Protein backbone atom coordinates (compact mmCIF):
# COMPACT_ATOMS: atom_id res chain seq x y z
CA UNK A 1 0.00 0.00 0.00
CA UNK A 2 2.81 2.40 0.96
CA UNK A 3 4.68 1.62 -2.25
CA UNK A 4 1.55 2.34 -4.27
CA UNK A 5 1.06 5.72 -2.59
CA UNK A 6 4.69 6.59 -3.19
CA UNK A 7 4.29 5.62 -6.81
CA UNK A 8 1.18 7.80 -7.10
CA UNK A 9 3.05 10.69 -5.45
CA UNK A 10 5.89 10.35 -7.92
CA UNK A 11 3.42 10.22 -10.79
CA UNK A 12 1.62 13.36 -9.56
CA UNK A 13 4.92 15.21 -9.14
CA UNK A 14 5.86 14.33 -12.72
CA UNK A 15 2.45 15.42 -13.98
CA UNK A 16 2.66 18.69 -12.02
CA UNK A 17 6.09 19.38 -13.48
CA UNK A 18 4.76 18.69 -16.98
CA UNK A 19 1.83 21.02 -16.27
CA UNK A 20 3.94 23.94 -15.04
CA UNK A 21 7.09 23.66 -17.13
CA UNK A 22 5.73 22.38 -20.41
CA UNK A 23 1.98 22.73 -20.80
CA UNK A 24 1.57 26.17 -19.20
CA UNK A 25 4.53 27.72 -21.02
CA UNK A 26 3.61 26.16 -24.35
CA UNK A 27 -0.05 27.15 -23.96
CA UNK A 28 0.91 30.76 -23.15
CA UNK A 29 3.22 30.85 -26.16
CA UNK A 30 0.52 29.39 -28.39
CA UNK A 31 -2.04 31.95 -27.17
CA UNK A 32 0.27 34.85 -28.04
CA UNK A 33 1.08 33.37 -31.45
CA UNK A 34 -2.58 32.68 -32.21
CA UNK A 35 -3.58 36.24 -31.34
CA UNK A 36 -0.83 37.52 -33.63
CA UNK A 37 -2.17 35.29 -36.39
CA UNK A 38 -5.70 36.49 -35.61
CA UNK A 39 -4.61 40.12 -35.90
CA UNK A 40 -2.87 39.37 -39.23
CA UNK A 41 -5.89 37.45 -40.48
CA UNK A 42 -8.34 40.23 -39.59
CA UNK A 43 -6.17 42.90 -41.20
CA UNK A 44 -5.80 40.82 -44.36
CA UNK A 45 -9.54 40.14 -44.38
CA UNK A 46 -10.29 43.85 -43.95
CA UNK A 47 -7.93 44.77 -46.80
CA UNK A 48 -9.38 42.09 -49.06
CA UNK A 49 -12.97 43.16 -48.44
CA UNK A 50 -12.23 46.87 -48.89
CA UNK A 51 -10.42 46.07 -52.15
CA UNK A 52 -13.46 44.09 -53.31
CA UNK A 53 -15.74 47.05 -52.53
CA UNK A 54 -13.48 49.47 -54.40
CA UNK A 55 -13.19 47.19 -57.43
CA UNK A 56 -16.96 46.73 -57.66
CA UNK A 57 -17.53 50.47 -57.17
CA UNK A 58 -14.99 51.29 -59.90
CA UNK A 59 -16.50 48.81 -62.37
CA UNK A 60 -20.05 50.01 -61.77
CA UNK A 61 -18.98 53.66 -61.89
CA UNK A 62 -17.22 53.00 -65.19
CA UNK A 63 -20.35 51.34 -66.58
CA UNK A 64 -22.42 54.33 -65.42
CA UNK A 65 -19.97 56.78 -67.02
CA UNK A 66 -20.22 54.85 -70.30
CA UNK A 67 -24.02 54.98 -70.13
CA UNK A 68 -23.89 58.73 -69.44
CA UNK A 69 -21.74 59.28 -72.54
CA UNK A 70 -24.22 57.24 -74.60
CA UNK A 71 -27.16 59.25 -73.26
CA UNK A 72 -25.34 62.55 -73.94
CA UNK A 73 -24.69 61.43 -77.52
CA UNK A 74 -28.35 60.45 -77.96
CA UNK A 75 -29.54 63.77 -76.54
CA UNK A 76 -27.17 65.66 -78.85
CA UNK A 77 -28.46 63.72 -81.85
CA UNK A 78 -32.08 64.43 -80.92
CA UNK A 79 -31.29 68.14 -80.45
CA UNK A 80 -29.58 68.36 -83.86
CA UNK A 81 -32.49 66.66 -85.61
CA UNK A 82 -35.00 68.97 -83.94
CA UNK A 83 -33.00 72.05 -84.97
CA UNK A 84 -32.83 70.80 -88.57
CA UNK A 85 -36.58 70.19 -88.59
CA UNK A 86 -37.30 73.71 -87.26
CA UNK A 87 -35.07 75.26 -89.93
CA UNK A 88 -36.79 73.34 -92.71
CA UNK A 89 -40.18 74.53 -91.52
CA UNK A 90 -39.09 78.19 -91.36
CA UNK A 91 -37.36 78.28 -94.79
CA UNK A 92 -40.36 77.58 -96.99
CA UNK A 93 -43.71 76.33 -95.79
CA UNK A 94 -44.68 75.17 -99.29
CA UNK A 95 -41.44 73.23 -99.76
CA UNK A 96 -41.91 71.72 -96.34
CA UNK A 97 -45.42 70.56 -97.21
CA UNK A 98 -44.27 69.06 -100.51
CA UNK A 99 -41.44 67.22 -98.77
CA UNK A 100 -43.42 66.38 -95.64
CA UNK A 101 -43.16 62.64 -96.19
CA UNK A 102 -39.39 62.73 -96.52
CA UNK A 103 -39.10 65.12 -93.59
CA UNK A 104 -41.17 62.87 -91.34
CA UNK A 105 -39.01 59.89 -92.23
CA UNK A 106 -35.90 61.85 -91.23
CA UNK A 107 -37.55 62.92 -88.01
CA UNK A 108 -38.28 59.37 -86.81
CA UNK A 109 -35.79 58.63 -84.03
CA UNK A 110 -35.20 54.94 -83.36
CA UNK A 111 -33.82 55.41 -79.88
CA UNK A 112 -34.76 53.13 -76.97
CA UNK A 113 -36.34 54.59 -73.88
CA UNK A 114 -33.67 55.29 -71.27
CA UNK A 115 -33.56 52.63 -68.55
CA UNK A 116 -31.79 52.36 -65.23
CA UNK A 117 -29.75 49.12 -65.46
CA UNK A 118 -30.25 46.40 -62.87
CA UNK A 119 -27.49 46.06 -60.29
CA UNK A 120 -26.20 49.56 -60.87
CA UNK A 121 -25.65 50.20 -57.18
CA UNK A 122 -23.07 48.63 -54.89
CA UNK A 123 -24.14 45.24 -53.51
CA UNK A 124 -23.89 46.23 -49.86
CA UNK A 125 -25.45 43.00 -48.58
CA UNK A 126 -22.68 40.97 -50.24
CA UNK A 127 -19.96 43.01 -48.58
CA UNK A 128 -21.42 43.73 -45.13
CA UNK A 129 -24.32 41.33 -44.63
CA UNK A 130 -23.62 39.02 -41.65
CA UNK A 131 -20.05 40.29 -41.78
CA UNK A 132 -19.05 39.27 -38.26
CA UNK A 133 -20.51 35.78 -38.65
CA UNK A 134 -18.95 35.29 -42.10
CA UNK A 135 -15.49 36.26 -40.90
CA UNK A 136 -15.89 34.25 -37.68
CA UNK A 137 -16.90 31.18 -39.67
CA UNK A 138 -13.76 31.46 -41.83
CA UNK A 139 -11.44 31.52 -38.82
CA UNK A 140 -13.04 28.89 -36.56
CA UNK A 141 -12.18 25.37 -37.72
CA UNK A 142 -12.84 22.32 -35.60
CA UNK A 143 -10.10 22.13 -32.98
CA UNK A 144 -8.70 19.00 -31.38
CA UNK A 145 -8.16 18.24 -27.71
CA UNK A 146 -4.47 17.28 -27.29
CA UNK A 147 -5.18 15.76 -23.88
CA UNK A 148 -7.20 13.01 -25.58
CA UNK A 149 -4.52 12.16 -28.16
CA UNK A 150 -2.53 8.96 -27.86
CA UNK A 151 0.59 9.89 -25.94
CA UNK A 152 3.01 7.68 -27.84
CA UNK A 153 2.63 8.24 -31.60
CA UNK A 154 0.22 11.11 -32.23
CA UNK A 155 1.29 14.71 -32.89
CA UNK A 156 -1.20 17.57 -32.65
CA UNK A 157 -0.28 20.75 -34.51
CA UNK A 158 0.28 23.97 -32.53
CA UNK A 159 -3.03 25.43 -33.69
CA UNK A 160 -4.74 22.12 -32.79
CA UNK A 161 -6.48 21.64 -36.14
CA UNK A 162 -4.35 18.81 -37.55
CA UNK A 163 -3.11 15.47 -36.25
CA UNK A 164 -0.41 13.18 -37.66
CA UNK A 165 1.30 10.02 -36.52
CA UNK A 166 5.04 9.51 -36.22
CA UNK A 167 7.46 6.60 -35.82
CA UNK A 168 9.33 8.16 -32.93
CA UNK A 169 7.46 7.74 -29.69
CA UNK A 170 6.97 10.56 -27.21
CA UNK A 171 6.29 10.40 -23.50
CA UNK A 172 3.35 12.28 -22.01
CA UNK A 173 1.39 11.73 -18.81
CA UNK A 174 -1.19 8.96 -19.12
CA UNK A 175 -4.56 10.45 -18.19
CA UNK A 176 -8.04 8.88 -18.20
CA UNK A 177 -9.20 10.95 -21.16
CA UNK A 178 -6.45 9.74 -23.52
CA UNK A 179 -7.65 7.58 -26.37
CA UNK A 180 -6.09 4.41 -27.69
CA UNK A 181 -4.07 3.92 -30.89
CA UNK A 182 -4.02 7.16 -32.92
CA UNK A 183 -7.44 8.48 -31.87
CA UNK A 184 -8.00 12.06 -30.77
CA UNK A 185 -11.27 13.81 -29.91
CA UNK A 186 -12.48 17.26 -30.85
CA UNK A 187 -12.32 19.94 -28.18
CA UNK A 188 -16.07 20.66 -28.43
CA UNK A 189 -19.01 18.30 -28.47
CA UNK A 190 -22.66 18.55 -29.44
CA UNK A 191 -25.80 17.39 -27.69
CA UNK A 192 -28.57 18.40 -30.09
CA UNK A 193 -29.37 19.82 -33.50
CA UNK A 194 -27.59 19.50 -36.84
CA UNK A 195 -23.91 20.23 -37.38
CA UNK A 196 -21.52 20.07 -40.34
CA UNK A 197 -17.77 20.52 -40.81
CA UNK A 198 -15.08 19.61 -43.34
CA UNK A 199 -11.92 17.61 -42.64
CA UNK A 200 -8.93 17.44 -44.98
CA UNK A 201 -7.32 13.99 -45.12
CA UNK A 202 -4.27 12.30 -46.63
CA UNK A 203 -2.57 8.94 -46.29
CA UNK A 204 -4.41 6.56 -43.96
CA UNK A 205 -7.09 8.18 -41.83
CA UNK A 206 -10.25 7.65 -39.79
CA UNK A 207 -13.05 10.22 -39.45
CA UNK A 208 -15.84 9.34 -37.05
CA UNK A 209 -18.28 10.61 -34.42
CA UNK A 210 -18.75 9.01 -31.03
CA UNK A 211 -20.33 9.70 -27.66
CA UNK A 212 -18.72 12.03 -25.11
CA UNK A 213 -15.18 10.92 -24.18
CA UNK A 214 -15.80 7.82 -26.32
CA UNK A 215 -17.13 6.09 -23.19
CA UNK A 216 -19.67 4.07 -25.14
CA UNK A 217 -16.98 2.59 -27.40
CA UNK A 218 -19.19 3.12 -30.48
CA UNK A 219 -18.18 5.02 -33.61
CA UNK A 220 -19.86 6.00 -36.86
CA UNK A 221 -17.69 7.14 -39.75
CA UNK A 222 -15.43 6.10 -42.63
CA UNK A 223 -11.74 5.29 -42.88
CA UNK A 224 -8.95 4.62 -45.35
CA UNK A 225 -7.93 1.04 -44.71
CA UNK A 226 -4.14 0.63 -44.54
CA UNK A 227 -4.41 -3.11 -45.31
CA UNK A 228 -6.44 -2.92 -48.52
CA UNK A 229 -6.14 0.73 -49.67
CA UNK A 230 -9.91 1.00 -49.77
CA UNK A 231 -12.29 3.47 -48.15
CA UNK A 232 -14.58 1.60 -45.76
CA UNK A 233 -17.55 2.44 -43.57
CA UNK A 234 -17.19 2.28 -39.79
CA UNK A 235 -20.20 1.45 -37.58
CA UNK A 236 -20.66 -0.37 -34.26
CA UNK A 237 -22.03 -3.32 -36.24
CA UNK A 238 -19.53 -3.51 -39.10
CA UNK A 239 -16.25 -2.02 -40.30
CA UNK A 240 -15.70 -3.90 -43.58
CA UNK A 241 -18.31 -2.34 -45.90
CA UNK A 242 -16.50 -0.81 -48.88
CA UNK A 243 -17.37 2.80 -49.70
CA UNK A 244 -14.84 3.31 -52.51
CA UNK A 245 -12.13 1.22 -54.16
CA UNK A 246 -10.64 3.64 -56.69
CA UNK A 247 -11.68 7.15 -55.65
CA UNK A 248 -9.94 8.55 -52.59
CA UNK A 249 -11.26 11.82 -51.16
CA UNK A 250 -9.05 14.68 -50.02
CA UNK A 251 -11.81 16.35 -48.04
CA UNK A 252 -14.52 14.73 -45.92
CA UNK A 253 -17.71 16.55 -44.94
CA UNK A 254 -19.08 15.35 -41.61
CA UNK A 255 -22.82 15.90 -41.19
CA UNK A 256 -24.14 15.18 -37.70
CA UNK A 257 -27.91 15.04 -37.17
CA UNK A 258 -29.08 14.08 -33.69
CA UNK A 259 -32.55 13.21 -35.00
CA UNK A 260 -31.08 10.33 -37.01
CA UNK A 261 -28.98 9.20 -34.03
CA UNK A 262 -31.94 9.07 -31.64
CA UNK A 263 -32.43 5.36 -32.17
CA UNK A 264 -28.74 4.46 -32.22
CA UNK A 265 -28.47 4.19 -28.42
CA UNK A 266 -25.70 6.74 -27.98
PDB file of N, CA, C and O in Angstrom, residues 85-101 103:
ATOM      1  N   UNK A  85     -35.150  70.200 -88.261  1.00  0.00           N
ATOM      2  CA  UNK A  85     -36.578  70.194 -88.590  1.00  0.00           C
ATOM      3  C   UNK A  85     -37.166  71.601 -88.467  1.00  0.00           C
ATOM      4  O   UNK A  85     -37.944  72.052 -89.339  1.00  0.00           O
ATOM      5  N   UNK A  86     -36.806  72.341 -87.450  1.00  0.00           N
ATOM      6  CA  UNK A  86     -37.299  73.707 -87.262  1.00  0.00           C
ATOM      7  C   UNK A  86     -36.848  74.604 -88.406  1.00  0.00           C
ATOM      8  O   UNK A  86     -37.614  75.438 -88.915  1.00  0.00           O
ATOM      9  N   UNK A  87     -35.589  74.430 -88.836  1.00  0.00           N
ATOM     10  CA  UNK A  87     -35.067  75.256 -89.928  1.00  0.00           C
ATOM     11  C   UNK A  87     -35.800  74.961 -91.229  1.00  0.00           C
ATOM     12  O   UNK A  87     -36.090  75.864 -92.023  1.00  0.00           O
ATOM     13  N   UNK A  88     -36.088  73.695 -91.479  1.00  0.00           N
ATOM     14  CA  UNK A  88     -36.791  73.338 -92.714  1.00  0.00           C
ATOM     15  C   UNK A  88     -38.202  73.915 -92.728  1.00  0.00           C
ATOM     16  O   UNK A  88     -38.713  74.316 -93.780  1.00  0.00           O
ATOM     17  N   UNK A  89     -38.829  73.968 -91.583  1.00  0.00           N
ATOM     18  CA  UNK A  89     -40.184  74.534 -91.516  1.00  0.00           C
ATOM     19  C   UNK A  89     -40.159  76.035 -91.776  1.00  0.00           C
ATOM     20  O   UNK A  89     -41.015  76.588 -92.480  1.00  0.00           O
ATOM     21  N   UNK A  90     -39.161  76.723 -91.220  1.00  0.00           N
ATOM     22  CA  UNK A  90     -39.093  78.185 -91.360  1.00  0.00           C
ATOM     23  C   UNK A  90     -38.689  78.629 -92.758  1.00  0.00           C
ATOM     24  O   UNK A  90     -39.086  79.688 -93.233  1.00  0.00           O
ATOM     25  N   UNK A  91     -37.872  77.864 -93.473  1.00  0.00           N
ATOM     26  CA  UNK A  91     -37.363  78.281 -94.785  1.00  0.00           C
ATOM     27  C   UNK A  91     -38.490  78.475 -95.789  1.00  0.00           C
ATOM     28  O   UNK A  91     -38.631  79.519 -96.417  1.00  0.00           O
ATOM     29  N   UNK A  92     -39.320  77.499 -95.943  1.00  0.00           N
ATOM     30  CA  UNK A  92     -40.361  77.585 -96.988  1.00  0.00           C
ATOM     31  C   UNK A  92     -41.462  76.610 -96.606  1.00  0.00           C
ATOM     32  O   UNK A  92     -41.288  75.401 -96.689  1.00  0.00           O
ATOM     33  N   UNK A  93     -42.607  77.194 -96.224  1.00  0.00           N
ATOM     34  CA  UNK A  93     -43.707  76.335 -95.787  1.00  0.00           C
ATOM     35  C   UNK A  93     -44.177  75.426 -96.907  1.00  0.00           C
ATOM     36  O   UNK A  93     -44.534  74.258 -96.691  1.00  0.00           O
ATOM     37  N   UNK A  94     -44.203  75.973 -98.151  1.00  0.00           N
ATOM     38  CA  UNK A  94     -44.684  75.175 -99.286  1.00  0.00           C
ATOM     39  C   UNK A  94     -43.733  74.009 -99.539  1.00  0.00           C
ATOM     40  O   UNK A  94     -44.179  72.879 -99.757  1.00  0.00           O
ATOM     41  N   UNK A  95     -42.425  74.296 -99.532  1.00  0.00           N
ATOM     42  CA  UNK A  95     -41.440  73.229 -99.757  1.00  0.00           C
ATOM     43  C   UNK A  95     -41.539  72.178 -98.667  1.00  0.00           C
ATOM     44  O   UNK A  95     -41.443  70.983 -98.930  1.00  0.00           O
ATOM     45  N   UNK A  96     -41.785  72.669 -97.459  1.00  0.00           N
ATOM     46  CA  UNK A  96     -41.908  71.724 -96.338  1.00  0.00           C
ATOM     47  C   UNK A  96     -43.092  70.799 -96.543  1.00  0.00           C
ATOM     48  O   UNK A  96     -43.012  69.592 -96.297  1.00  0.00           O
ATOM     49  N   UNK A  97     -44.225  71.386 -97.018  1.00  0.00           N
ATOM     50  CA  UNK A  97     -45.416  70.558 -97.206  1.00  0.00           C
ATOM     51  C   UNK A  97     -45.219  69.556 -98.328  1.00  0.00           C
ATOM     52  O   UNK A  97     -45.711  68.431 -98.258  1.00  0.00           O
ATOM     53  N   UNK A  98     -44.500  69.983 -99.403  1.00  0.00           N
ATOM     54  CA  UNK A  98     -44.266  69.062-100.505  1.00  0.00           C
ATOM     55  C   UNK A  98     -43.338  67.916-100.084  1.00  0.00           C
ATOM     56  O   UNK A  98     -43.456  66.798-100.585  1.00  0.00           O
ATOM     57  N   UNK A  99     -42.409  68.235 -99.220  1.00  0.00           N
ATOM     58  CA  UNK A  99     -41.438  67.218 -98.772  1.00  0.00           C
ATOM     59  C   UNK A  99     -41.758  66.651 -97.388  1.00  0.00           C
ATOM     60  O   UNK A  99     -40.883  66.166 -96.687  1.00  0.00           O
ATOM     61  N   UNK A 100     -43.053  66.777 -97.002  1.00  0.00           N
ATOM     62  CA  UNK A 100     -43.416  66.380 -95.637  1.00  0.00           C
ATOM     63  C   UNK A 100     -43.145  64.898 -95.359  1.00  0.00           C
ATOM     64  O   UNK A 100     -42.724  64.523 -94.274  1.00  0.00           O
ATOM     65  N   UNK A 101     -43.378  64.078 -96.390  1.00  0.00           N
ATOM     66  CA  UNK A 101     -43.165  62.642 -96.185  1.00  0.00           C
ATOM     67  C   UNK A 101     -41.695  62.346 -95.897  1.00  0.00           C
ATOM     68  O   UNK A 101     -41.359  61.590 -94.971  1.00  0.00           O
ATOM     69  N   UNK A 103     -39.495  64.480 -94.846  1.00  0.00           N
ATOM     70  CA  UNK A 103     -39.100  65.119 -93.590  1.00  0.00           C
ATOM     71  C   UNK A 103     -39.506  64.282 -92.398  1.00  0.00           C
ATOM     72  O   UNK A 103     -38.750  64.141 -91.420  1.00  0.00           O
TER      73      UNK A 103
END
